[in-house]
Amino acid sequence: SVLEILLVDRKMQRDIFLAGRPVRKGWMSSRYGHRVDPITGRRAMHYGVDFAGKYSADVIAVAAGVVVYAEEKSGYGKMVEINHGGGYSTRYGHHKELVVKVGDIVRKGEVVGLMGSSGRSTGPHVHYEVFKNGRIVDPATYIQRASR
């Protein structure tokens, strides 16, 4: 029926809409922007938002997409990158363990890894970045946006 088609379409739109936090539990420990680097003690740009939490806590996709990177990356430790289409992609760094691989299709809210402290890190957290048309942008806009 037309109603069923519309409901499926609405669900798909909700699933691909970039909104929310990359963790179910945890707290924002560092924002996007200039800050004192916790390792060097010098002022430096922080290109993402960090969410701290319990070691091995779930890290989740903020929108549906295709996993385009899932391995170690300098500084990020174990990192996942998801292409959401429409020019958007997200990165999730410092995992203890990755549970997805390149080519996997993930849904909004699906677990992509377990929180850890791999790479350049001072404790268990996920470093979360948003890219729009290949350029990094402040994730706060998307974290605070209401889900459709």
Coordinates of C-alpha atoms in Angstrom, one line a residue:
S1 CA 0.0 0.0 0.0
V2 CA 1.0 3.6 -0.4
L3 CA 1.0 4.1 3.4
E4 CA 3.5 1.2 3.8
I5 CA 5.8 2.7 1.2
L6 CA 5.6 6.1 2.9
L7 CA 6.4 4.5 6.3
V8 CA 9.4 2.6 4.9
D9 CA 10.6 5.8 3.1
R10 CA 10.3 7.8 6.3
K11 CA 12.2 5.1 8.3
M12 CA 15.0 5.2 5.6
Q13 CA 15.2 9.0 5.9
R14 CA 15.5 8.8 9.7
D15 CA 18.2 6.1 9.3
I16 CA 20.4 8.2 7.0
F17 CA 19.8 11.5 8.8
L18 CA 23.1 12.4 10.6
A19 CA 22.0 13.1 14.2
G20 CA 22.9 12.1 17.8
R21 CA 25.8 10.9 19.8
P22 CA 28.2 8.0 18.9
V23 CA 27.6 6.5 22.3
R24 CA 24.6 5.3 24.3
K25 CA 26.3 6.0 27.6
G26 CA 29.1 8.4 28.4
W27 CA 29.8 12.1 28.5
M28 CA 31.4 14.7 26.3
S29 CA 34.9 15.1 27.6
S30 CA 36.3 17.5 24.9
R31 CA 34.8 19.7 22.3
Y32 CA 35.8 20.7 18.7
G33 CA 38.1 23.7 18.6
H34 CA 41.3 25.0 20.2
R35 CA 42.3 23.4 23.5
V36 CA 45.3 22.5 25.6
D37 CA 46.5 19.2 24.2
P38 CA 46.4 16.6 27.1
I39 CA 49.6 14.9 25.9
T40 CA 51.8 17.9 24.9
G41 CA 50.3 20.5 27.2
R42 CA 50.3 23.0 24.3
R43 CA 47.4 24.8 22.7
A44 CA 46.3 22.9 19.6
M45 CA 43.2 22.4 17.4
H46 CA 41.0 19.5 18.3
Y47 CA 39.2 18.4 15.1
G48 CA 36.5 16.3 16.8
V49 CA 34.4 15.7 19.8
D50 CA 35.4 13.2 22.5
F51 CA 33.0 11.1 24.5
A52 CA 34.4 9.4 27.5
G53 CA 32.9 6.3 29.0
K54 CA 33.5 2.8 30.3
Y55 CA 36.1 0.7 28.7
S56 CA 34.4 -1.7 26.1
A57 CA 31.2 0.4 26.0
D58 CA 29.4 0.4 22.6
V59 CA 30.3 2.9 20.0
I60 CA 27.4 3.3 17.5
A61 CA 26.9 4.7 14.0
V62 CA 25.1 8.1 14.1
A63 CA 23.5 7.3 10.7
A64 CA 23.3 4.5 8.2
G65 CA 26.1 4.1 5.7
V66 CA 28.9 2.0 4.3
V67 CA 32.1 1.3 6.2
V68 CA 35.0 2.6 4.1
Y69 CA 37.8 2.2 6.7
A70 CA 38.2 -0.1 9.7
E71 CA 41.7 -0.6 10.9
E72 CA 44.6 1.2 12.7
K73 CA 45.3 4.8 11.7
S74 CA 48.1 7.0 13.0
G75 CA 46.9 8.9 16.0
Y76 CA 43.4 7.5 15.9
G77 CA 44.3 4.0 17.0
K78 CA 41.7 1.5 15.8
M79 CA 39.4 3.7 13.7
V80 CA 36.1 3.3 11.7
E81 CA 35.0 5.6 8.9
I82 CA 31.5 5.5 7.5
N83 CA 30.3 7.1 4.2
H84 CA 26.7 8.2 4.7
G85 CA 26.2 9.5 1.2
G86 CA 25.2 13.1 0.3
G87 CA 28.8 14.2 0.9
Y88 CA 28.8 13.1 4.6
S89 CA 31.2 10.8 6.4
T90 CA 32.0 10.2 10.1
R91 CA 35.0 8.9 11.9
Y92 CA 35.2 7.1 15.2
G93 CA 38.6 6.6 16.8
H94 CA 40.5 5.0 19.7
H95 CA 38.5 1.7 19.8
K96 CA 39.5 -1.3 21.9
E97 CA 38.0 -3.5 19.2
L98 CA 36.3 -3.0 15.9
V99 CA 33.2 -5.0 15.1
V100 CA 32.7 -4.0 11.4
K101 CA 34.9 -4.3 8.3
V102 CA 35.2 -2.4 5.1
G103 CA 32.2 -2.9 2.9
D104 CA 29.8 -3.5 5.7
I105 CA 26.5 -1.6 5.5
V106 CA 25.5 -0.3 9.0
R107 CA 22.3 1.1 10.3
K108 CA 21.8 4.1 12.6
G109 CA 22.5 3.0 16.1
E110 CA 24.4 -0.2 15.1
V111 CA 27.5 -1.0 17.1
V112 CA 30.7 -0.4 15.1
G113 CA 33.3 -0.9 17.9
L114 CA 34.0 -1.1 21.6
M115 CA 35.3 2.0 23.4
G116 CA 39.0 1.9 24.1
S117 CA 42.2 3.9 24.4
S118 CA 44.2 2.9 21.3
G119 CA 46.4 5.4 19.5
R120 CA 47.1 8.8 20.8
S121 CA 44.8 8.7 23.8
T122 CA 44.8 9.3 27.6
G123 CA 41.9 7.0 28.6
P124 CA 38.8 5.2 27.3
H125 CA 36.8 7.5 24.9
V126 CA 35.7 7.8 21.3
H127 CA 37.0 10.6 19.1
Y128 CA 34.2 11.5 16.8
E129 CA 34.6 13.6 13.6
V130 CA 32.2 14.7 10.9
F131 CA 33.2 15.5 7.3
K132 CA 31.0 17.3 4.8
N133 CA 32.1 17.2 1.1
G134 CA 35.6 16.1 2.3
R135 CA 36.0 19.0 4.8
I136 CA 36.0 18.5 8.5
V137 CA 33.2 20.3 10.4
D138 CA 32.2 20.8 14.0
P139 CA 30.2 17.7 15.0
A140 CA 28.2 19.7 17.6
T141 CA 25.7 20.8 15.0
Y142 CA 24.9 17.1 14.2
I143 CA 25.0 15.9 17.8
Q144 CA 22.4 18.4 19.0
R145 CA 20.2 18.0 15.9
A146 CA 16.9 16.2 16.6
S147 CA 16.5 12.8 15.0
R148 CA 13.8 12.7 12.3

